[in-house]
Structure formats: C-alpha cells, structure tokens
Coordinates of N, CA and C in Angstrom, one line a residue:
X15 N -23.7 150.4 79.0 CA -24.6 149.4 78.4 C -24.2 148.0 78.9
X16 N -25.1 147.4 79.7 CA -25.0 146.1 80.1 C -24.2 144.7 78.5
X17 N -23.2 144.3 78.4 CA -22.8 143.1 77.8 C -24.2 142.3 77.6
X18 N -23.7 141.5 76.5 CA -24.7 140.7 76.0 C -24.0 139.4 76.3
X19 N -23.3 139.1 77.1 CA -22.5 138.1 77.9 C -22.2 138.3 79.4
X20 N -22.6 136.6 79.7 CA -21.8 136.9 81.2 C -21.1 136.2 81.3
X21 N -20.5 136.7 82.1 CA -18.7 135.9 82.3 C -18.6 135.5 83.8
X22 N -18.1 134.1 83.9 CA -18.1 133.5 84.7 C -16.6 133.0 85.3
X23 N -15.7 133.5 84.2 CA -14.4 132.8 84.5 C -13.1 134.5 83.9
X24 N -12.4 134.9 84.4 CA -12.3 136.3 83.9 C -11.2 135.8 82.7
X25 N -10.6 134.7 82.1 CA -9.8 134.4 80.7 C -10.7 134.5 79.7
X26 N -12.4 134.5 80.6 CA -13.5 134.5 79.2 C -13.0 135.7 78.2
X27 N -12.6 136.9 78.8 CA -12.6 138.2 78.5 C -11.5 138.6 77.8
X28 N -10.5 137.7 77.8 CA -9.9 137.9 77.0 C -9.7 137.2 75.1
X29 N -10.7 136.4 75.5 CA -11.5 136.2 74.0 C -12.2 136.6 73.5
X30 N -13.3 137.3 74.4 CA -14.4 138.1 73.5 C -14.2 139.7 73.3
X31 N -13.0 140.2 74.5 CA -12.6 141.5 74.2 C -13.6 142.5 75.5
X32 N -13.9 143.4 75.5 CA -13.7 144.5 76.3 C -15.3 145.3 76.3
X33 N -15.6 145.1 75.2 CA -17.3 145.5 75.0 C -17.9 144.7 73.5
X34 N -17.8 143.4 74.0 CA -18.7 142.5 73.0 C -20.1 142.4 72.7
X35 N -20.5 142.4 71.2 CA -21.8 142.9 70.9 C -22.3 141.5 70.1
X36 N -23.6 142.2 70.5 CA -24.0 140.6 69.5 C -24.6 141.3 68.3
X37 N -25.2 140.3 67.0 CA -25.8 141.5 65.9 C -26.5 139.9 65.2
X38 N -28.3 140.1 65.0 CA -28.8 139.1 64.1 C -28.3 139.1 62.9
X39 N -27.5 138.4 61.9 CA -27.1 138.6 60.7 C -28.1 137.7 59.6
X40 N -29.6 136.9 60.3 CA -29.9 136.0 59.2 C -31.2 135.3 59.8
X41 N -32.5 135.6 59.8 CA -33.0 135.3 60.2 C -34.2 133.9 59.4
X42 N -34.7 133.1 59.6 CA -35.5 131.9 58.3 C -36.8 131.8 59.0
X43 N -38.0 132.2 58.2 CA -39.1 132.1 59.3 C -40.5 131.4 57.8
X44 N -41.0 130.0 58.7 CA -41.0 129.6 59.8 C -39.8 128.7 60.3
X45 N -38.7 128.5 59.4 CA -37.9 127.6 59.1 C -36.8 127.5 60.2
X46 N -36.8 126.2 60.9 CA -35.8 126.4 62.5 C -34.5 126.5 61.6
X47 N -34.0 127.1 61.0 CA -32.6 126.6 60.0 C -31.1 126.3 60.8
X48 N -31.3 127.9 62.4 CA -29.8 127.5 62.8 C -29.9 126.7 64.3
X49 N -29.5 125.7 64.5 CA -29.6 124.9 65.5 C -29.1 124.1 65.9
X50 N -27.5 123.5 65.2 CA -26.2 123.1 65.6 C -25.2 123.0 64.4
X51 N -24.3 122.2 64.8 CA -22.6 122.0 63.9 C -22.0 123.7 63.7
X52 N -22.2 124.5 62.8 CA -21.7 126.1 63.3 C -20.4 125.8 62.9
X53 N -19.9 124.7 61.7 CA -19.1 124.8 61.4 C -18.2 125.9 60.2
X54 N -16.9 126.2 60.3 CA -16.9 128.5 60.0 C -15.5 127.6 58.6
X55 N -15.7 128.5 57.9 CA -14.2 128.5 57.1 C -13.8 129.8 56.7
X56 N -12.8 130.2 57.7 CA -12.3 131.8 57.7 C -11.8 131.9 56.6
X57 N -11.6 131.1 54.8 CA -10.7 131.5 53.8 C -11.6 132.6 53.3
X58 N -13.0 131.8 53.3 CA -14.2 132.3 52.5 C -15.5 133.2 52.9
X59 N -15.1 132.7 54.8 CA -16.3 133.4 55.1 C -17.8 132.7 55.1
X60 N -17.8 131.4 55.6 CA -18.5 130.9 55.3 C -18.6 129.7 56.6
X61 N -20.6 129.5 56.8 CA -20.5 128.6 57.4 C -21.5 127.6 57.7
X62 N -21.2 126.3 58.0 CA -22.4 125.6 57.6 C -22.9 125.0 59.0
X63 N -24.5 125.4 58.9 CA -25.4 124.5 60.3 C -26.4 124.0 59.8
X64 N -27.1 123.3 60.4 CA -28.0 122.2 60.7 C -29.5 123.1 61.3
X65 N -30.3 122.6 60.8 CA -31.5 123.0 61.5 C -32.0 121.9 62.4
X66 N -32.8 122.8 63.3 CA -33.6 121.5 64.0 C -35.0 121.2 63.4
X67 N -35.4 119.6 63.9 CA -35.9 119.2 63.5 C -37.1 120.0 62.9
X68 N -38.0 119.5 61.6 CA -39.2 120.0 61.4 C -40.2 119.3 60.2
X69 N -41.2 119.7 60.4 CA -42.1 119.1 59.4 C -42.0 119.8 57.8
X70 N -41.8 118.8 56.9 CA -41.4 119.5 55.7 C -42.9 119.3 55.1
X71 N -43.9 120.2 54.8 CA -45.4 120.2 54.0 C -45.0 119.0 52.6
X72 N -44.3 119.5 52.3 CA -43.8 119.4 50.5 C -43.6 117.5 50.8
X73 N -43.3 117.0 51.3 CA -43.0 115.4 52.0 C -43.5 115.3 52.6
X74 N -45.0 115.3 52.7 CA -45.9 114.8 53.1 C -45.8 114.5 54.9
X75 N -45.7 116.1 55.4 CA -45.5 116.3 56.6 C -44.5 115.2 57.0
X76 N -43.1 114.9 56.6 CA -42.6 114.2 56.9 C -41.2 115.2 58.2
X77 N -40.5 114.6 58.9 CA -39.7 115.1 59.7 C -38.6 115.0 58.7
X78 N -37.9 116.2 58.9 CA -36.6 116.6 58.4 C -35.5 117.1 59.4
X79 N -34.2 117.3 58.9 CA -33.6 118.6 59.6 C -32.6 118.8 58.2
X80 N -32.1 120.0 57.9 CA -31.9 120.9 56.6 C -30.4 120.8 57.2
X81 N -29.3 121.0 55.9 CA -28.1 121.2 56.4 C -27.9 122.5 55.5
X82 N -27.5 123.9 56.2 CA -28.0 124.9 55.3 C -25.8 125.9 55.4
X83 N -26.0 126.6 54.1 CA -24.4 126.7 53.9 C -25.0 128.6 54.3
X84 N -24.2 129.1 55.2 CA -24.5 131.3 55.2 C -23.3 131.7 54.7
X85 N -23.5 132.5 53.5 CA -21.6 133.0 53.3 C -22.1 134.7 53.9
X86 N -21.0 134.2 54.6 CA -21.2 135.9 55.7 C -20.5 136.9 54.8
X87 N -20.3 137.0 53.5 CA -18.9 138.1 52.9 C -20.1 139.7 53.0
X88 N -19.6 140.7 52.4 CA -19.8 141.9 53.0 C -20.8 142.2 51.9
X89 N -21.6 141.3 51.7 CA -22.4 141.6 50.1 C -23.2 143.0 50.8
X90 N -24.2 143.3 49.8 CA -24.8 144.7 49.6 C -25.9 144.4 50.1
X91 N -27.0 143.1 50.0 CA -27.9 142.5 51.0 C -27.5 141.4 52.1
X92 N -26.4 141.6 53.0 CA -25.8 141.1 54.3 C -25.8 139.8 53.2
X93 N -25.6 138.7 54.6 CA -25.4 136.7 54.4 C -26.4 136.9 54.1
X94 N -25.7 135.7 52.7 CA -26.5 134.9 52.3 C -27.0 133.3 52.5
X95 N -28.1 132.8 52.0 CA -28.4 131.3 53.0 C -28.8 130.7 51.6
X96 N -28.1 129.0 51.6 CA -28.3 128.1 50.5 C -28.9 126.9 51.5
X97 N -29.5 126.1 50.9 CA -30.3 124.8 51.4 C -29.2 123.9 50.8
X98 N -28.4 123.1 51.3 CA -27.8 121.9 50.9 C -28.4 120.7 50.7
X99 N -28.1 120.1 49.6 CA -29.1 118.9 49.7 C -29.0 117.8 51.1
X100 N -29.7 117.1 51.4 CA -29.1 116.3 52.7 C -30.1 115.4 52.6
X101 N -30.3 114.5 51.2 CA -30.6 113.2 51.5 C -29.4 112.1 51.9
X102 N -28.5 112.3 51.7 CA -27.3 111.6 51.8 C -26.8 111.3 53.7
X103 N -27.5 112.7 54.0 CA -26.6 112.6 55.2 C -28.4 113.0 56.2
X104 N -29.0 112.0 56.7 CA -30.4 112.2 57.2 C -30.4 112.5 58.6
X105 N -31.3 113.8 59.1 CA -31.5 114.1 59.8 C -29.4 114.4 60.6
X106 N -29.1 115.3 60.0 CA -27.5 115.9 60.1 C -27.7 116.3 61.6
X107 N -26.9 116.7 62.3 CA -26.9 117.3 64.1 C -25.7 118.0 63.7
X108 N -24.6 117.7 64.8 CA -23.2 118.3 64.7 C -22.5 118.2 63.8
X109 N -21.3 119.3 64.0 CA -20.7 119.1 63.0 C -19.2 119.5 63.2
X110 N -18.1 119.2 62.6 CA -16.6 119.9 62.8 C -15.8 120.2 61.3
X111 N -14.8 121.2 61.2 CA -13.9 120.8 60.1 C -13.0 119.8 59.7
X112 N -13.2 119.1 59.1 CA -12.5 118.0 58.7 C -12.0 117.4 57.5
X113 N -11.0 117.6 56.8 CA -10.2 116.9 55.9 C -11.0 118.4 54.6
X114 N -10.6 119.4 54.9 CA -11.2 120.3 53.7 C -12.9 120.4 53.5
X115 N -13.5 119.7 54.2 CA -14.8 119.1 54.2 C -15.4 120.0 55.4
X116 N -16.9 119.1 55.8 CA -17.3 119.2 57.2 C -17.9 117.6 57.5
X117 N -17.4 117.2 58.6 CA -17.8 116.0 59.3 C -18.9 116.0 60.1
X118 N -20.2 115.3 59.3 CA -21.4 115.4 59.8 C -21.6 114.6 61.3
X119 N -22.5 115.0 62.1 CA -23.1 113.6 62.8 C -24.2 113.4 61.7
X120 N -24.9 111.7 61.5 CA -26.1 111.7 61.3 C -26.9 111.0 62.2
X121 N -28.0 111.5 62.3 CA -28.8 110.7 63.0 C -29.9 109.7 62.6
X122 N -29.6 109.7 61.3 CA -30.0 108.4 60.6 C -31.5 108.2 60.6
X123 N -32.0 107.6 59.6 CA -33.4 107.2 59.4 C -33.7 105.8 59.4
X124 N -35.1 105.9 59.5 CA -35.8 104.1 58.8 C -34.9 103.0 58.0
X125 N -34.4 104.1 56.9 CA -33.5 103.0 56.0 C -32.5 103.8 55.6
X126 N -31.6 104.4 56.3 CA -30.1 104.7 56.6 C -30.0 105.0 57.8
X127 N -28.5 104.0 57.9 CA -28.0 104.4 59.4 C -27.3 105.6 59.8
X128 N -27.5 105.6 61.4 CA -27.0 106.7 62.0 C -25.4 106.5 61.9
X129 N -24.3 108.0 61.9 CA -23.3 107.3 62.0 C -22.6 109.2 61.7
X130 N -21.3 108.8 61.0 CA -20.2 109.9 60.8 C -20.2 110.1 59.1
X131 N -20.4 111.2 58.9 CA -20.3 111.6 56.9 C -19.5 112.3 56.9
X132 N -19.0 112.3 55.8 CA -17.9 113.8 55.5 C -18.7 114.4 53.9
X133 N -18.9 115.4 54.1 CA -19.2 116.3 52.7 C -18.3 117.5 52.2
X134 N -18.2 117.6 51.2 CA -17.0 118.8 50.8 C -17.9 119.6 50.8
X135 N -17.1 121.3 51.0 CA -17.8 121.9 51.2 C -17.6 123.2 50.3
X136 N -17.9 122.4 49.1 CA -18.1 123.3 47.8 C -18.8 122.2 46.7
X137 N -19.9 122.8 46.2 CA -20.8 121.8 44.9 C -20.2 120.9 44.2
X138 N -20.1 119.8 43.9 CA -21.7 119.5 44.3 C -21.8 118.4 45.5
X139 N -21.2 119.3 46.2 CA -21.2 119.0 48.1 C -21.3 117.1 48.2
X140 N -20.2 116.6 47.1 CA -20.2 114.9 47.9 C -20.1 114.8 49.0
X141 N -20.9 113.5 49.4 CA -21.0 113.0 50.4 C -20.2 111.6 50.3
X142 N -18.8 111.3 51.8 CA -18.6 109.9 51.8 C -19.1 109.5 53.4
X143 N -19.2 108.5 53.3 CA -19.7 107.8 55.0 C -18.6 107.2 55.3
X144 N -17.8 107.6 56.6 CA -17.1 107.5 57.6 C -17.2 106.3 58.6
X145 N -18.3 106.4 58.9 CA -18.3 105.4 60.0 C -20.0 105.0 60.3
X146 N -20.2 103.8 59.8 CA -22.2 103.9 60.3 C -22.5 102.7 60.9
X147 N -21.8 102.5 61.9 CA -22.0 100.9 63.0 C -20.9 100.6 64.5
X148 N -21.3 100.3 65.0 CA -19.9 99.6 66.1 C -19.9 98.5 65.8
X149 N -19.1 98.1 64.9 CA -19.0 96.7 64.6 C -19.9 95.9 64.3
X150 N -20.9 96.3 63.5 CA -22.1 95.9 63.0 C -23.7 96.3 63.5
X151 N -23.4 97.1 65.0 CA -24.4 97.3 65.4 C -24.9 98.9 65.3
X152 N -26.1 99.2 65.1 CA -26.2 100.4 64.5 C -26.2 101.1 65.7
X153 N -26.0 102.1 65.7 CA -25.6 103.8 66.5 C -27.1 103.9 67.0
X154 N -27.3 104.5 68.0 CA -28.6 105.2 68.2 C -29.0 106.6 67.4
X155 N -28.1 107.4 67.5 CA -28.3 108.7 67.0 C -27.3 109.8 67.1
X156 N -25.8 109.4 66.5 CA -25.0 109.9 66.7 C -25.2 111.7 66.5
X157 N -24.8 111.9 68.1 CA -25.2 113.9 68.1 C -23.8 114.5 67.5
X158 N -23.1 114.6 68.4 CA -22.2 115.5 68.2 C -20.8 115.1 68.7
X159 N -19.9 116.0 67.5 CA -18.6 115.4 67.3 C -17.3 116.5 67.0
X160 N -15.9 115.7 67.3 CA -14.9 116.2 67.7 C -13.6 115.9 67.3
X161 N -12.8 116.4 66.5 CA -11.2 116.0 66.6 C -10.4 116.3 67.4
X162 N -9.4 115.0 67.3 CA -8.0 115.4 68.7 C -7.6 116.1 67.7
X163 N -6.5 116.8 68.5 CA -5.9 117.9 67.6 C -4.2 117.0 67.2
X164 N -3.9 116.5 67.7 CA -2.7 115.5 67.0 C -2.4 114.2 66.5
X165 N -3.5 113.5 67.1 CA -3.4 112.0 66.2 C -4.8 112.0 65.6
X166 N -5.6 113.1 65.1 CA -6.8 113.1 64.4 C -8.2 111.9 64.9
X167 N -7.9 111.3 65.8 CA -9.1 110.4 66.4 C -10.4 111.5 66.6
X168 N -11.0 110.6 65.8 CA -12.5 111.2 65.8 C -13.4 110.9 67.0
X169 N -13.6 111.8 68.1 CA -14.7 111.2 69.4 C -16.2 112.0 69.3
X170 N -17.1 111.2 69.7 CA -18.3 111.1 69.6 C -19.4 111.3 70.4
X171 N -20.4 111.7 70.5 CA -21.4 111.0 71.1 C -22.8 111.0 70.5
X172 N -23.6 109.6 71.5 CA -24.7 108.8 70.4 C -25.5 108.5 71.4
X173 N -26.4 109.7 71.9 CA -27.8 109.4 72.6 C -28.7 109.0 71.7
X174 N -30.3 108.6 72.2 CA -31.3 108.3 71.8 C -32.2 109.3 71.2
X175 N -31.7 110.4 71.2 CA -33.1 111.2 70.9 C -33.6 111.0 69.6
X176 N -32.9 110.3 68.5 CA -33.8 109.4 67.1 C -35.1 108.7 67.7
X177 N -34.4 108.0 68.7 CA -35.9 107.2 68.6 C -36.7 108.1 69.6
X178 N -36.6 108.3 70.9 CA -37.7 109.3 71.4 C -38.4 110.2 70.6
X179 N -37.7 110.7 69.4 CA -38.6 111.9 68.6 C -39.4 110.9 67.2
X180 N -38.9 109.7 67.7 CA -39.8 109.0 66.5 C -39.7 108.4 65.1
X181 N -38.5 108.9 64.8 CA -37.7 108.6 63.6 C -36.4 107.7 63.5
X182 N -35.9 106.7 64.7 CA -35.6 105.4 64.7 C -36.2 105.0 65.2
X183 N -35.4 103.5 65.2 CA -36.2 102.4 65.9 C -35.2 101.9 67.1
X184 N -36.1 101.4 67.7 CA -35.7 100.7 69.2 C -33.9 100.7 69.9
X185 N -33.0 101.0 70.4 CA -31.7 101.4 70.6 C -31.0 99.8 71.0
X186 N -30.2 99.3 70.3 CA -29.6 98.4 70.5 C -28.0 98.9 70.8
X187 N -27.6 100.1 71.4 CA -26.3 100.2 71.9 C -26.9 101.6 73.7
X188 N -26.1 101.7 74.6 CA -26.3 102.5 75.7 C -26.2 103.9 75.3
X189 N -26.2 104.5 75.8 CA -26.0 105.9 75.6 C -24.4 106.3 76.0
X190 N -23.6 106.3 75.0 CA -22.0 106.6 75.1 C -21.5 107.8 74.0
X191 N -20.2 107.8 74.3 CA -19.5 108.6 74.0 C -18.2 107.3 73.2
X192 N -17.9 107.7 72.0 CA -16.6 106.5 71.1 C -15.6 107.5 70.6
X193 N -15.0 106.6 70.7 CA -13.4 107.2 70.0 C -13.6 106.2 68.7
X194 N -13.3 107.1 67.3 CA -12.9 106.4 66.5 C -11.5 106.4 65.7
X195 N -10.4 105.8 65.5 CA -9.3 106.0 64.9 C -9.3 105.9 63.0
X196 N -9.6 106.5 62.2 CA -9.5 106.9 60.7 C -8.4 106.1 60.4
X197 N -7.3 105.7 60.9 CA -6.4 105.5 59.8 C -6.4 103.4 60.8
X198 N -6.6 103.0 61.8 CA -6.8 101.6 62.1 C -8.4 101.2 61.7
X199 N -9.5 102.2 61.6 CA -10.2 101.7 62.0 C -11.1 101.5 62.8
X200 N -10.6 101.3 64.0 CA -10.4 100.6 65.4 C -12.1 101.9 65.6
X201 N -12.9 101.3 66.3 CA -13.8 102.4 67.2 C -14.0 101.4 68.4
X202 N -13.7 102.1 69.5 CA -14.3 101.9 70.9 C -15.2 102.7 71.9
X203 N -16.1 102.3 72.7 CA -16.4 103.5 73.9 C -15.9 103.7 74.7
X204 N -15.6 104.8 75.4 CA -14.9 105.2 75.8 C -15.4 105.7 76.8
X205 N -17.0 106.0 77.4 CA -17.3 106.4 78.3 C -18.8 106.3 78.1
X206 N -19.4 105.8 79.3 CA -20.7 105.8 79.5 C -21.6 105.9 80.6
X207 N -22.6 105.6 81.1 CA -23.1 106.5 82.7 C -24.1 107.4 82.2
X208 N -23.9 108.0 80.6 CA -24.8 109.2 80.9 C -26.1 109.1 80.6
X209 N -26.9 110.0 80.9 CA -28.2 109.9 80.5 C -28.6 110.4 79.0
X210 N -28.0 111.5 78.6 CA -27.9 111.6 77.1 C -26.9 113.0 77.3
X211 N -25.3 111.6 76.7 CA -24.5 112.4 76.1 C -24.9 113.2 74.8
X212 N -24.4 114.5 75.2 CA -24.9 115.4 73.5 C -23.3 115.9 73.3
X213 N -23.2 117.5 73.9 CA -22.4 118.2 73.0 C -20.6 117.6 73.1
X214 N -19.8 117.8 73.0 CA -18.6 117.5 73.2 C -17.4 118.3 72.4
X215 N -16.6 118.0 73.7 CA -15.6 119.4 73.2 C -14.2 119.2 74.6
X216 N -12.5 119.2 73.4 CA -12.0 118.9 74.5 C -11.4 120.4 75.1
X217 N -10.3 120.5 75.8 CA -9.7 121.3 76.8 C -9.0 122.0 75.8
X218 N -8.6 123.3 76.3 CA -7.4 124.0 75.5 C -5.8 123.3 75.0
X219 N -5.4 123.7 74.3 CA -4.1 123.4 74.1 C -3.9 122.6 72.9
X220 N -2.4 122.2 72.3 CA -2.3 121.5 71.9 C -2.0 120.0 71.9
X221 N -2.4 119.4 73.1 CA -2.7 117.8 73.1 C -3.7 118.4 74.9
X222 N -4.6 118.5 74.6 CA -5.8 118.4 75.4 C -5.8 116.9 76.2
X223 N -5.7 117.3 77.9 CA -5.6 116.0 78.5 C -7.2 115.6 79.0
X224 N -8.3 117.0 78.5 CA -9.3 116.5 79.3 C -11.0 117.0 77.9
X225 N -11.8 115.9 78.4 CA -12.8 116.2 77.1 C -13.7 116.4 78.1
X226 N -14.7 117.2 77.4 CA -15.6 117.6 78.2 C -17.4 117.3 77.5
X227 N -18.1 116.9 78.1 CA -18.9 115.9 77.6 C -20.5 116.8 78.3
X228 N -21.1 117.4 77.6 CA -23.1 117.6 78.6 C -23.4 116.2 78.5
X229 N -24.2 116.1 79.0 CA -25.5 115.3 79.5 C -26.9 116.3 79.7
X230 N -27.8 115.9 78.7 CA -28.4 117.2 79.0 C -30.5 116.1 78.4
X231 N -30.0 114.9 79.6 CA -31.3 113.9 79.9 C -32.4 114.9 80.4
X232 N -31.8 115.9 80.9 CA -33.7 116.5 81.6 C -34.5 117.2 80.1
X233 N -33.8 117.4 78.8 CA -34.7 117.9 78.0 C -34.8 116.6 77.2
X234 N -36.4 116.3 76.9 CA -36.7 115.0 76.5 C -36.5 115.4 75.2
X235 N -36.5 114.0 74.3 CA -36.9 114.2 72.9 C -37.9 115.1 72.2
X236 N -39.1 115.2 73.2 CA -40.2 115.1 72.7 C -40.1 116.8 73.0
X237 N -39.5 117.0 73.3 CA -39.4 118.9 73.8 C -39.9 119.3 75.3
X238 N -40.3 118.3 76.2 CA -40.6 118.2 77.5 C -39.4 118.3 78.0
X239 N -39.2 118.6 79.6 CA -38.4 119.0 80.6 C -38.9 117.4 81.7
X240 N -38.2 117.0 81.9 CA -37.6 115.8 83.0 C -37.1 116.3 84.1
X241 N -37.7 116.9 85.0 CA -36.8 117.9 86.2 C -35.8 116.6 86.9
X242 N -35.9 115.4 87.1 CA -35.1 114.6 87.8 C -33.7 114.1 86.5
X243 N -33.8 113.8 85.1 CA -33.0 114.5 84.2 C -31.6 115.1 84.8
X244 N -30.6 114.4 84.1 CA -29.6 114.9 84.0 C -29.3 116.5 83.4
X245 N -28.7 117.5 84.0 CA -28.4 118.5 83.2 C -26.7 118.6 83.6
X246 N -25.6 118.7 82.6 CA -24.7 118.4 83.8 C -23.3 118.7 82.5
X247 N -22.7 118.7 82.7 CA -21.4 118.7 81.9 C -20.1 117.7 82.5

C-alpha cells in the first residue's frame, strides 16, 4: 500500500515511523473550521485551530474566522468540536503553546488591531493582548507565530492579506517578519524582502541557529494564483 506521505529527506522517517497512516477524525460542513494554529496539549488530548475565513449568515453575511477547541479523548462518538468565543481575538490565524495558554496571531478588524493574544485554554477561555502595534503603528495582519526555545522571544510574521481580503485598511508597515522580547518589551524587524511572509518555524535543537520563513505571494488574498508570486521558503 502506497504511504500517504512523501518523503523527501530519509530523517523524515524516522518521525513518522515505517507505515504511516492518515485517518479523518472530524469533519464541519459547510464550515472551513480546520485551517491553521494546530495548536496540541498532550495532558488532555486536546487541540485548538482556527478556521478560514468565512461568511457568518447570522451577522449579516459578515466575514469571520472561528477559533474552534477538538478534544481527541477516546470518547464512544470519536472528537469532539466546541466553537470558542473569538470576539476578543478577531479574525485569529496562527497559533503556538504559550505560558499554559495558546498565543494567537490576530489579524485584526475595523476597530481592533491586528497583533499577538494569549487565551487560556480552559473556560472561560480569557483573553490578554500581548502585543497590538510597532511602536504605535498598527500591524498589517499578523499571520503566524513562534517561540525561541531558551530566551522565550516571540517571532512573527505580518503580511497583508487583511487588507487584500478586505477586512483592514490600507498597510502602513512592509511585509516583515519581528522579534518580540516579553520580558524588555523591546519589538524589532528582523527581516524583510518578502512578498508575503506567512508560516514560520525555527531549526531543530535546543537553541536553533536558523528560522525558516514561506513566502507564499503567488496565492493572493482574494484566493487567485499570481504565477510571477513568490512561492518559496
């Protein structure tokens, strides 16, 4: 039986094992529900993602994206799926474990900014905001995010796709990648050039000397393909 993976690097194999299977455990229809963050808490079995974007009827065909909790435990009707509230944290993207919590991106609305939330991740799921500006200037659309693994700096990235899909307004920062430090403060960018930084993720080990960054400009906002578009890592 042909793998439901391909392997490109042969260390892959030794993390997924020898005959790796895949299995649907949860499907939401018409509802996009699973579509980033995939953040896991092995105490409980549990894990929380983000939907992509969509029209909510009930709010007056307004654009949403849902931050939804699946407890995978071995119940008698497989995972289960909860709707988390997510006015607090608008239009949610990525996500990581962080401080007992999960560390949102948001990508921010009309009248809240885009930026970094933390929500606990047990009822009644507070929400505190981390980070919503560079120094006063608002974020474009903070995607997706990451901790170092020893001095806890939070790194980032903040393409446009808010405003291309319509739901910010005009971009008063470039398309980068920031380091932010939690305990100074201090946020800087750290890298820029791309056409739209998204996912991010650093190297193995414990002090990672290298971060690894997509660019993934050839798929537009709007759900179009830009063949001249960055696709790239």
């Amino acid at each position: 039986m042909a793998s439901a993976f391909t392997t490109y690097d042969p260390g892959f194999s030794s993390i997924i094992g020898p005959n790796p299977t895949l299995k649907l455990l949860l499907s939401r229809k018409p509802h996009p529900f699973a579509h980033e963050a995939g953040v896991f808490f092995s105490d409980n079995d549990t894990l929380f993602i983000t939907s992509n974007i969509y029209r909510e009827p009930l709010k007056n065909n307004e654009r949403c994206v849902q931050i939804n909790k699946i407890s995978l435990g071995s119940g008698e009707n497989g995972p289960t799926w909860e709707e988390i509230p997510s006015n607090d944290i608008p239009m949610a993207n990525g996500g990581v474990n962080y401080q007992n919590g999960i560390l949102f991106c948001s990508q921010g609305s009309p009248t809240t900014p885009s930026g970094l939330y933390h929500m606990a991740r047990e009822a009644p799921y507070t929400v505190t905001p981390i980070l919503t500006s560079f120094y006063g200037r608002p974020f474009n659309s903070v995607n997706d995010v990451v901790v170092y693994p020893t001095d806890g700096s939070i790194w980032f990235t903040d393409p446009t796709y808010g405003f291309m899909q319509g739901f910010k307004s005009k971009p008063e920062l470039p398309n980068q990648v920031y380091r932010f430090d939690p305990v100074t403060k201090g946020v800087r960018a750290v890298a820029d050039g791309f056409g739209m930084p998204n996912g991010i993720c650093f190297g193995p080990g414990r002090e990672p000397e290298v971060v690894y960054v997509t660019d993934t400009e050839k798929v537009r906002g709007d759900g179009g393909v830009d063949g001249a578009g960055r696709a790239s890592m």
